[in-house]
Short mmCIF file of C-alpha atoms in Angstrom, two decimals:
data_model
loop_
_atom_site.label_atom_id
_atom_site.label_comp_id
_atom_site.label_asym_id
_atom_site.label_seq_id
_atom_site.Cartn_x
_atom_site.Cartn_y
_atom_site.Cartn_z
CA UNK S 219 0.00 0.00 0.00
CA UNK S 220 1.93 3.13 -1.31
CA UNK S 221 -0.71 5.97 -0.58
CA UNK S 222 -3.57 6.26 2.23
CA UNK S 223 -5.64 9.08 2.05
CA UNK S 224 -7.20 9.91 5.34
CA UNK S 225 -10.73 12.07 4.45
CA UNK S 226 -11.28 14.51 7.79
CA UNK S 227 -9.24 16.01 9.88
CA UNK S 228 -10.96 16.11 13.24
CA UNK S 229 -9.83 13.84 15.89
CA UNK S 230 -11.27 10.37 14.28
CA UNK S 231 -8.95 11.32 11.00
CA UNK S 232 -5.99 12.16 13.25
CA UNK S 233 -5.89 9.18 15.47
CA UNK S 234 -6.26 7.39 12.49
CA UNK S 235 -3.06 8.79 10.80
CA UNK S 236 -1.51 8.24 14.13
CA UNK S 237 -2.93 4.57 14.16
CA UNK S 238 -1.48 4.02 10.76
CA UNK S 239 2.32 5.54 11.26
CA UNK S 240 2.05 3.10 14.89
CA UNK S 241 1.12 -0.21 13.12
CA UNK S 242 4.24 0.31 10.78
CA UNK S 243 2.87 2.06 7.64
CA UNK S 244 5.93 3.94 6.11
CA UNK S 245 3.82 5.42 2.59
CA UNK S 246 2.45 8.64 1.68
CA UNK S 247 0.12 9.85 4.20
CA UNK S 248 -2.37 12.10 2.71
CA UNK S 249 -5.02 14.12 5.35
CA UNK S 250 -7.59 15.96 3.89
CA UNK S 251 -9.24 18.30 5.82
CA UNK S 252 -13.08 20.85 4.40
CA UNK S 253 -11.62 23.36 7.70
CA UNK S 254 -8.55 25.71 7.42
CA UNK S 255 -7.75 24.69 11.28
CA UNK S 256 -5.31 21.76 12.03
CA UNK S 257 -6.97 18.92 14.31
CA UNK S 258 -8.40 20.74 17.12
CA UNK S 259 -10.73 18.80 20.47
CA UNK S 260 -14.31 19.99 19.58
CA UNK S 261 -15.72 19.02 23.85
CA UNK S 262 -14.55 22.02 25.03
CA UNK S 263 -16.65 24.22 22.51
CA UNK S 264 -19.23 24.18 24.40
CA UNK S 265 -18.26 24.46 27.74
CA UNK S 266 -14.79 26.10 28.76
CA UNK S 267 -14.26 27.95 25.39
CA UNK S 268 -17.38 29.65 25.57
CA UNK S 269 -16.82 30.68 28.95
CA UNK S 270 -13.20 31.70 28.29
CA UNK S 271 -11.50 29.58 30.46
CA UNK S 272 -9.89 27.45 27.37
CA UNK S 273 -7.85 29.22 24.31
CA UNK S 274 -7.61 28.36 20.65
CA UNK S 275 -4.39 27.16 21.33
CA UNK S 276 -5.18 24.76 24.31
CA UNK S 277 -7.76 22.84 21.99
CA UNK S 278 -4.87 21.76 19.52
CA UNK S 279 -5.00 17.99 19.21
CA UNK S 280 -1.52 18.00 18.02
CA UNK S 281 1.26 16.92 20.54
CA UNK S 282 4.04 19.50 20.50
CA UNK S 283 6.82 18.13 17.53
CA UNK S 284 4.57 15.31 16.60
CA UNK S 285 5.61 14.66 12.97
CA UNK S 286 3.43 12.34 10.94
CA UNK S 287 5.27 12.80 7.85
CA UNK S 288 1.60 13.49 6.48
CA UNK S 289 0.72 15.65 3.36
CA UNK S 290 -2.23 18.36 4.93
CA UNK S 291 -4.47 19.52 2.48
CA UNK S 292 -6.89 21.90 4.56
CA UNK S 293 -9.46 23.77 3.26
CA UNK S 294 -10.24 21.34 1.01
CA UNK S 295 -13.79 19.35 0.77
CA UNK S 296 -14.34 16.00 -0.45
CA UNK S 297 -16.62 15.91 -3.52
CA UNK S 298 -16.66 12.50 -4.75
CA UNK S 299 -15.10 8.96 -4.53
CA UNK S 300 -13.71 6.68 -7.49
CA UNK S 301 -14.72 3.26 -7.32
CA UNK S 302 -12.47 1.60 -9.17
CA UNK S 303 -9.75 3.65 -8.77
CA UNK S 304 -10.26 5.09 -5.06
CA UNK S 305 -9.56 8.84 -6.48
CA UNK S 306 -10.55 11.38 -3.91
CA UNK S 307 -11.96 14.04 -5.72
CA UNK S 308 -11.67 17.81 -4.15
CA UNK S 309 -13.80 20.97 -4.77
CA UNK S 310 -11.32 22.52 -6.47
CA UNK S 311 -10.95 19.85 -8.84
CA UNK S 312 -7.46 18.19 -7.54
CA UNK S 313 -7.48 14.41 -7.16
CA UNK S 314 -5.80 12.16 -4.48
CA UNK S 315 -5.48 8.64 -5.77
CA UNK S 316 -4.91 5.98 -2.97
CA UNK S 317 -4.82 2.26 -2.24
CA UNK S 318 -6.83 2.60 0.95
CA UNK S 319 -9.11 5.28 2.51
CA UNK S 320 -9.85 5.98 5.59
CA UNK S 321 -13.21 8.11 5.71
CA UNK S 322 -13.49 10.34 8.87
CA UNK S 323 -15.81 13.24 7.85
CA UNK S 324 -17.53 13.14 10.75
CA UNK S 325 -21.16 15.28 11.03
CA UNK S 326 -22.72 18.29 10.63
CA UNK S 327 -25.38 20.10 12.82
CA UNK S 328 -28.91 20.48 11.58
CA UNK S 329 -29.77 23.92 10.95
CA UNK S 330 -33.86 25.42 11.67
CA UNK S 331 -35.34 25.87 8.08
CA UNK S 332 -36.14 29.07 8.08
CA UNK S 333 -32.98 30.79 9.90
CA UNK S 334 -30.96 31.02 7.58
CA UNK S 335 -29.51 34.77 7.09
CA UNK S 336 -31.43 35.75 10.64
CA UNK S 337 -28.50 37.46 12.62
CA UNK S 338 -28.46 35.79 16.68
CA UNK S 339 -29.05 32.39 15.30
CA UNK S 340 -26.20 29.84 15.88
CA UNK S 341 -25.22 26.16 15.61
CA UNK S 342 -22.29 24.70 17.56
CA UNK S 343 -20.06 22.31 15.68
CA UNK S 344 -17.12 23.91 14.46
CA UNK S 345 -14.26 26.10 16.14
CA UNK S 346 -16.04 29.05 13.93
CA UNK S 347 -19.44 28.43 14.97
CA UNK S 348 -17.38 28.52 18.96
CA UNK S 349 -16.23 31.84 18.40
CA UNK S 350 -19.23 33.54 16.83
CA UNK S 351 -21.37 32.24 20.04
CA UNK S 352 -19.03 33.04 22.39
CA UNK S 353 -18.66 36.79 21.33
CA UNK S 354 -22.36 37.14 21.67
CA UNK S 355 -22.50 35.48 24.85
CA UNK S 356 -20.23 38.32 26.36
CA UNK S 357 -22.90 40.64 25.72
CA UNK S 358 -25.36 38.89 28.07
CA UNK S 359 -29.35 38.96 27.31
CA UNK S 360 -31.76 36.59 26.94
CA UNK S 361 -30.81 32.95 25.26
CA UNK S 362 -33.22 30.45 23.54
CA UNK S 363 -31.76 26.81 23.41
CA UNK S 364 -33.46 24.12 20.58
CA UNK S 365 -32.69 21.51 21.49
CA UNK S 366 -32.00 19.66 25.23
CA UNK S 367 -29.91 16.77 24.08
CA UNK S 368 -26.52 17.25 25.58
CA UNK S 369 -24.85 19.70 23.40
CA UNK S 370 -28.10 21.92 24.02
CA UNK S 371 -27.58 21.67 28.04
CA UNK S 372 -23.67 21.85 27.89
CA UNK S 373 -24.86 25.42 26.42
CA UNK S 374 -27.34 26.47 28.54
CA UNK S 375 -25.00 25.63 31.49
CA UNK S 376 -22.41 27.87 30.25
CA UNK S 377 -24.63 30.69 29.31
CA UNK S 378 -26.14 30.23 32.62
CA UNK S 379 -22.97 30.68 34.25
CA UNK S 380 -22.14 33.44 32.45
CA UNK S 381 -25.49 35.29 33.56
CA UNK S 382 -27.67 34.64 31.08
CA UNK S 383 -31.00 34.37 31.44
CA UNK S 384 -31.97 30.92 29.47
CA UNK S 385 -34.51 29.16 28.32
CA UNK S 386 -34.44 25.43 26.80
CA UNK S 387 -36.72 23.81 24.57
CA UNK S 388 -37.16 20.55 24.20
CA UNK S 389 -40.04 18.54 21.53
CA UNK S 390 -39.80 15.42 23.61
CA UNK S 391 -41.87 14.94 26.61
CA UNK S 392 -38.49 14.17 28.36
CA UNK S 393 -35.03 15.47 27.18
CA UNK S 394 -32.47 12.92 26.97
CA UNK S 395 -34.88 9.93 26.57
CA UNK S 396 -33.34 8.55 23.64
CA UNK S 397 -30.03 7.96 25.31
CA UNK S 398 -30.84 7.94 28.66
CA UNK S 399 -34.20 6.18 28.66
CA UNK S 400 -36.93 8.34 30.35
CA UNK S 401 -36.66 8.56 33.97
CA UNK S 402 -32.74 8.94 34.19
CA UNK S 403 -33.17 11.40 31.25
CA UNK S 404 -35.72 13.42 33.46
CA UNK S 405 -33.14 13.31 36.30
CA UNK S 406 -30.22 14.70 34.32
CA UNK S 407 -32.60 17.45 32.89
CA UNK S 408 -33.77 18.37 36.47
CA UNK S 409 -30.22 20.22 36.54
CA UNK S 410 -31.74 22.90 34.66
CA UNK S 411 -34.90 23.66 36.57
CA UNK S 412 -31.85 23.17 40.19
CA UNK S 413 -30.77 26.52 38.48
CA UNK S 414 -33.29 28.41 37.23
CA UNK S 415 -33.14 27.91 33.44
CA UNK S 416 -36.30 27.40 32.34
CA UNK S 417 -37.16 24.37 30.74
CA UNK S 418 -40.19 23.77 28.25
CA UNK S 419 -40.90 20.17 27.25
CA UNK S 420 -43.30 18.14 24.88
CA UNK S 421 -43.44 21.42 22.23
CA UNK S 422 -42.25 22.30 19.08
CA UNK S 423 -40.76 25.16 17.41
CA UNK S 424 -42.56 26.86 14.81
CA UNK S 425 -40.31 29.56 14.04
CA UNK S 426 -38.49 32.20 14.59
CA UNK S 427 -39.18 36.27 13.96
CA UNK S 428 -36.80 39.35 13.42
CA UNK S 429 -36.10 40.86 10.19
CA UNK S 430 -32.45 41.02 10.37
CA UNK S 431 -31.44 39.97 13.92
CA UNK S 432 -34.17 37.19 15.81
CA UNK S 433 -35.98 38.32 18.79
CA UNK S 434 -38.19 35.50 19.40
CA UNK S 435 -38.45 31.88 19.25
CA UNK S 436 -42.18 30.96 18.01
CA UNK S 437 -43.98 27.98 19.51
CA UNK S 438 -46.51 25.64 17.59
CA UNK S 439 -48.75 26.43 20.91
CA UNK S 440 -49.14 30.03 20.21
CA UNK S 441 -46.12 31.09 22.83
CA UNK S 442 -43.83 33.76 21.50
CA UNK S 443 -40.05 33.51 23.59
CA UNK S 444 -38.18 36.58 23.87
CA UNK S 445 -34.69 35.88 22.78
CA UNK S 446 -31.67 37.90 21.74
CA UNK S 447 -29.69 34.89 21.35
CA UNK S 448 -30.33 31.69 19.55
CA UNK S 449 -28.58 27.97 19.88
CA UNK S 450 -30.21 25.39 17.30
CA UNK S 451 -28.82 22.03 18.76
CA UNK S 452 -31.09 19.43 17.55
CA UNK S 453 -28.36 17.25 16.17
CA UNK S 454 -26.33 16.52 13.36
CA UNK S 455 -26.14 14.38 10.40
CA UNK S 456 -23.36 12.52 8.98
CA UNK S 457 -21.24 13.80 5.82
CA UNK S 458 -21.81 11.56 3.64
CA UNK S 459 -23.04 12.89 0.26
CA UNK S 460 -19.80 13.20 -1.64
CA UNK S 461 -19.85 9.06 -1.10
CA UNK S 462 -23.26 8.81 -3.37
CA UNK S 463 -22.16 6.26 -6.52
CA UNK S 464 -19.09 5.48 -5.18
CA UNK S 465 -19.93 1.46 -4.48
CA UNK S 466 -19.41 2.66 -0.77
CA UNK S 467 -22.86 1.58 1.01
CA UNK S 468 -24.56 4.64 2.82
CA UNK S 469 -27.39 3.49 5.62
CA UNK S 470 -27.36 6.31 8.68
CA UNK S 471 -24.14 7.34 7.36
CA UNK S 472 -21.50 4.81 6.56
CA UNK S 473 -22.46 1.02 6.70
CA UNK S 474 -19.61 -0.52 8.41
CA UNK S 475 -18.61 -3.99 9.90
CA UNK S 476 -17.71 -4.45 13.61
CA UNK S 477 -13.75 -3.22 12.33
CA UNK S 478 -15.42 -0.11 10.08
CA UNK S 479 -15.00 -2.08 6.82
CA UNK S 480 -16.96 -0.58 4.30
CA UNK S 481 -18.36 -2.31 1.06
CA UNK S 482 -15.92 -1.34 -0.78
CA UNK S 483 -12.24 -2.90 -0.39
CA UNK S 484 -9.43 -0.84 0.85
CA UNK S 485 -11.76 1.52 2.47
CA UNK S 486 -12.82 1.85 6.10
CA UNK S 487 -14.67 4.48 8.24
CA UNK S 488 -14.14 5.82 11.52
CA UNK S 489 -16.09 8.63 13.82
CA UNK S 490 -19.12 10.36 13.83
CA UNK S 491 -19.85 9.41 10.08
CA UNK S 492 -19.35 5.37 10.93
CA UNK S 493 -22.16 3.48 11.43
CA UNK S 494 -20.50 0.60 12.86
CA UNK S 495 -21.90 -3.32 13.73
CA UNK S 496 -21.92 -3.95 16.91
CA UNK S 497 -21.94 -7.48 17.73
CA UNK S 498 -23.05 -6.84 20.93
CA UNK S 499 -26.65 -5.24 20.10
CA UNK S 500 -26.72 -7.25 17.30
CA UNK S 501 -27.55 -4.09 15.05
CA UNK S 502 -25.54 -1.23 13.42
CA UNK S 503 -25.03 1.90 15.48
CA UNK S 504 -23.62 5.46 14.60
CA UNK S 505 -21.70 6.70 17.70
CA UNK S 506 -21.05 10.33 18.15
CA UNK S 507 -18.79 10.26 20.92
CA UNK S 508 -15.10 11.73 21.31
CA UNK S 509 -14.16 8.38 23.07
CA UNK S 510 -14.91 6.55 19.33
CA UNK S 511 -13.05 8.74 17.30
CA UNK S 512 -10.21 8.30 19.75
CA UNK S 513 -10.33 3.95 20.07
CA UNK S 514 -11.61 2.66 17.00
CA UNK S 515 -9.56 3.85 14.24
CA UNK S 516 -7.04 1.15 15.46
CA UNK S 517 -9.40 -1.66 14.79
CA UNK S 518 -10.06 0.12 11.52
CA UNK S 519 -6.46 0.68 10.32
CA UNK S 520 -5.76 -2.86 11.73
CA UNK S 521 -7.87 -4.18 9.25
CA UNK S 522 -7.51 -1.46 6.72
CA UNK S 523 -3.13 -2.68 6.69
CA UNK S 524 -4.30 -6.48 6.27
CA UNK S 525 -6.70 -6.29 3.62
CA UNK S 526 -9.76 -7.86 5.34
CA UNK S 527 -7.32 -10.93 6.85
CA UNK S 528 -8.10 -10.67 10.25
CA UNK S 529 -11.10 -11.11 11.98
CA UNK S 530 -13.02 -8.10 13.99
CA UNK S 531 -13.21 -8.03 17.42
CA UNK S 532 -16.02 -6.57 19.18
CA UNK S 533 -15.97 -2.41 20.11
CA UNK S 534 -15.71 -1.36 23.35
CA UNK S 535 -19.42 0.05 24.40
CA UNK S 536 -19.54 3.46 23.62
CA UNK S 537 -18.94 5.78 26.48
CA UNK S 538 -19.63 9.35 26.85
CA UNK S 539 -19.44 12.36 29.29
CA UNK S 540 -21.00 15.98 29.98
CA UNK S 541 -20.42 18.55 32.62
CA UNK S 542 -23.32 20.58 33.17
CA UNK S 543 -24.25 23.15 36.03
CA UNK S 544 -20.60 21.65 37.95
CA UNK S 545 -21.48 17.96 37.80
CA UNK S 546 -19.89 15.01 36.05
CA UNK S 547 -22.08 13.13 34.10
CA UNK S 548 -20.95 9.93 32.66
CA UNK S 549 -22.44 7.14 30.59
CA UNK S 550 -21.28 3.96 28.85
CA UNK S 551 -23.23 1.33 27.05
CA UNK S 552 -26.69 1.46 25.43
CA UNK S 553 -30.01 1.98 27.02
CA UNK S 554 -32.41 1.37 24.44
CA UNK S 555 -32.10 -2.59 25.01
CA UNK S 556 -32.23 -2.39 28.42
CA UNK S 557 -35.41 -3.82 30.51
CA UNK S 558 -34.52 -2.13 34.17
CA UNK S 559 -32.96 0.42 35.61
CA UNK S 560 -31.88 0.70 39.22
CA UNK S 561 -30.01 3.32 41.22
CA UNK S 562 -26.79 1.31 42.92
CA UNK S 563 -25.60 4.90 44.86
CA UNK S 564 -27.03 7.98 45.45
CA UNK S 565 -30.21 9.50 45.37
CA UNK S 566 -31.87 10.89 42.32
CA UNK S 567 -32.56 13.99 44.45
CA UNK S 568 -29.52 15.37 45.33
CA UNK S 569 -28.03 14.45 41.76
CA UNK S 570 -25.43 12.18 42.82
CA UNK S 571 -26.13 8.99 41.30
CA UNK S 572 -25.02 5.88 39.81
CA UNK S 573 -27.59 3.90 37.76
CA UNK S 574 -27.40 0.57 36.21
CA UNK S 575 -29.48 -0.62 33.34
CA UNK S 576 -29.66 -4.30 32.26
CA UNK S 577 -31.06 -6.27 30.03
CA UNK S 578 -32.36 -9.89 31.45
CA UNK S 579 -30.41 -9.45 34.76
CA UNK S 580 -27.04 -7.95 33.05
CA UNK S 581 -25.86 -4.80 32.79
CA UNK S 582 -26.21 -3.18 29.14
CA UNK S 583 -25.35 0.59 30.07
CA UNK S 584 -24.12 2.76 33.49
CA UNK S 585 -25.08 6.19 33.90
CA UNK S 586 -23.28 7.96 36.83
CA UNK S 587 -23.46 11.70 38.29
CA UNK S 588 -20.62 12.49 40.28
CA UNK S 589 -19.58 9.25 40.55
CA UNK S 590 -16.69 8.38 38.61
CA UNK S 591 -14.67 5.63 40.75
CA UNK S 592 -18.10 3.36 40.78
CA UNK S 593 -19.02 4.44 37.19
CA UNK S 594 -15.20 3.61 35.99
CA UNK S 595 -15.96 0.03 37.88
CA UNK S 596 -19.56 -1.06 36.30
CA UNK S 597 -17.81 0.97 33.40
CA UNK S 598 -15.53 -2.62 32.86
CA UNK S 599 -18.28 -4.70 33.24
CA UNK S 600 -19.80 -3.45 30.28
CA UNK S 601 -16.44 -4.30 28.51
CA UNK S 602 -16.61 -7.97 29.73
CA UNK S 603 -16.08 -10.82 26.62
CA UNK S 604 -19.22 -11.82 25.19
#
């Protein structure tokens, strides 16, 4: 294998490169990157670098004279994918050919139809979208969150912090629900009502009006919020388009075996874009986490450097973790398949919790609240051999 071309430059792409240069590939390492910015840790976006506690320059991912011997081509956006030939094709109509690729283009947030153009509205993904927020944020007023998934709260924490006065709204009856499973979903959003943000559940967004800059979220009940600031966090969806006809399958991003194999040889996929078999659920699952990107490019470049020739092992069970309002909240495993939950430590009350979920009598997924030596226990269990 002469040439690996490494699509995204985010963490997943990085630790790839890193994986490959650490299993002993000596070729031309190419990383192409749709952001001017080197590899940078996107956590922190929405927590200390909004508050100002973090610089630009303490997100690098970069170790200081780390030397991959890579080729960066930044700035530049992946349009297409040969199938025969495994051609990268750019926007600006350059071409990397390669005898493997390693897809990492990660996910972008969904915007509000509507908003576009509407000064005060923002997204959070990107180092840009960081510093646009956070420069509003220093002029206080009144924030509107879409959105109370975690990225949403992680927000309104900060904001709150900052002396904001906030509002979150949330479509589901209970925010979290879909990773957390309803009643340890209701518990983690209780933070926000502990501090006074206000929290409105079970209603949609209609709109939004302003004429240049917004001033109030609309509600499909009639309810007008005032807002002078606007964070749209109501999730993201893979990059995947420039992959259409290339042989590579697409199915929630891209269909991948339990080592992110794709359908198409010489090619794997790592990070938010992978949408990974899990042998363990039994189904394929797209995990958004910063622990991912970090862990499973090995198993991908593993497999990517022996041509299919070794057998998958089984991914660790995704783990993930927020701080919002000064607690830790931590959570490995999946909830969805689990048929109990019980609270092991703690009381749901005074937010200091661990919680196990299991499925038939074992334990599927741990959820704990300022808990991290008993999480980081149960944590293993989860990581047990099948």
């Amino acid at each position: 294998m002469r040439t690996v071309a490494v699509v995204g430059a985010s963490l997943a792409g990085l630790s790839a490169a890193r994986s490959l240069r650490k299993q002993g590939y000596d070729g031309r390492l190419v990383v192409i990157g749709d952001e001017l910015h080197r590899p940078y840790d996107r956590p922190p976006l929405s927590k200390e670098f909004l508050a100002g506690t973090v610089g630009e320059a303490e997100l690098a991912l970069e170790a200081d004279g780390e030397d991959l011997r890579a080729e960066w081509l930044l700035g530049s956006r992946a349009t297409g994918l040969g199938r025969a030939d495994r051609a990268v094709r750019l926007a600006d109509g350059r071409e990397v050919r390669a005898d493997g690729v390693v897809i990492a283009t990660g996910a972008a947030a969904r915007t509000l139809p509507g908003s576009e153009g509407l000064a005060g509205v923002h997204a959070l993904r990107t180092l840009d979208d960081a510093r646009a927020l956070r420069d509003e944020l220093a002029r206080g007023g009144r924030l509107v969150v879409i959105g109370g998934g975690f990225i949403g709260a992680e927000v309104a924490s900060t904001a709150y912090a900052l002396g904001l006065e906030v509002t979150v709204v949330e479509v589901a009856a209970t925010p979290l629900a879909g990773p957390l499973g309803e009643a340890m979903g209701g518990v983690v959003s209780a933070l926000h009502a502990d501090h006074g943000v206000r929290l409105l559940c079970g209603v949609a967004v209609k709109g939004l009006s302003g004429e240049t800059r917004v001033d109030a979220v609309l509600l499909e009940d009639g309810r007008s919020i005032p807002a002078d600031i606007v964070v749209v966090g109501v999730g993201a969806r893979p990059c995947v388009e420039w992959l259409e006809g290339s042989g590579v399958l697409l199915d929630n991003g891209v269909k991948c075996g339990a080592d992110g194999r794709t359908s198409l040889a010489g090619v794997v996929a790592v990070g938010d874009c992978a949408n990974w078999y899990d042998p363990r659920a039994g189904a394929h699952r797209r995990v958004e986490h910063w622990t991912g990107a970090r862990e499973r490019p090995d198993a991908a470049v593993a497999a990517l450097l022996a041509g299919g020739a070794v057998e998958p092992g089984v991914p660790r069970p995704p783990y993930f973790w927020s701080d919002q309002y000064g607690v830790k909240i931590q959570f490995a495993g999946h909830a969805a398949g689990a048929d109990s939950v019980t609270v092991e430590e703690g009381a749901a009350g005074d937010r200091n919790v661990l919680a196990v979920y299991r499925r038939a009598g074992q334990p599927v997924a741990v959820l704990g609240m300022n808990q991290p030596r008993l999480f980081t226990r149960w944590r293993k269990q989860l990581g047990a051999p099948l």
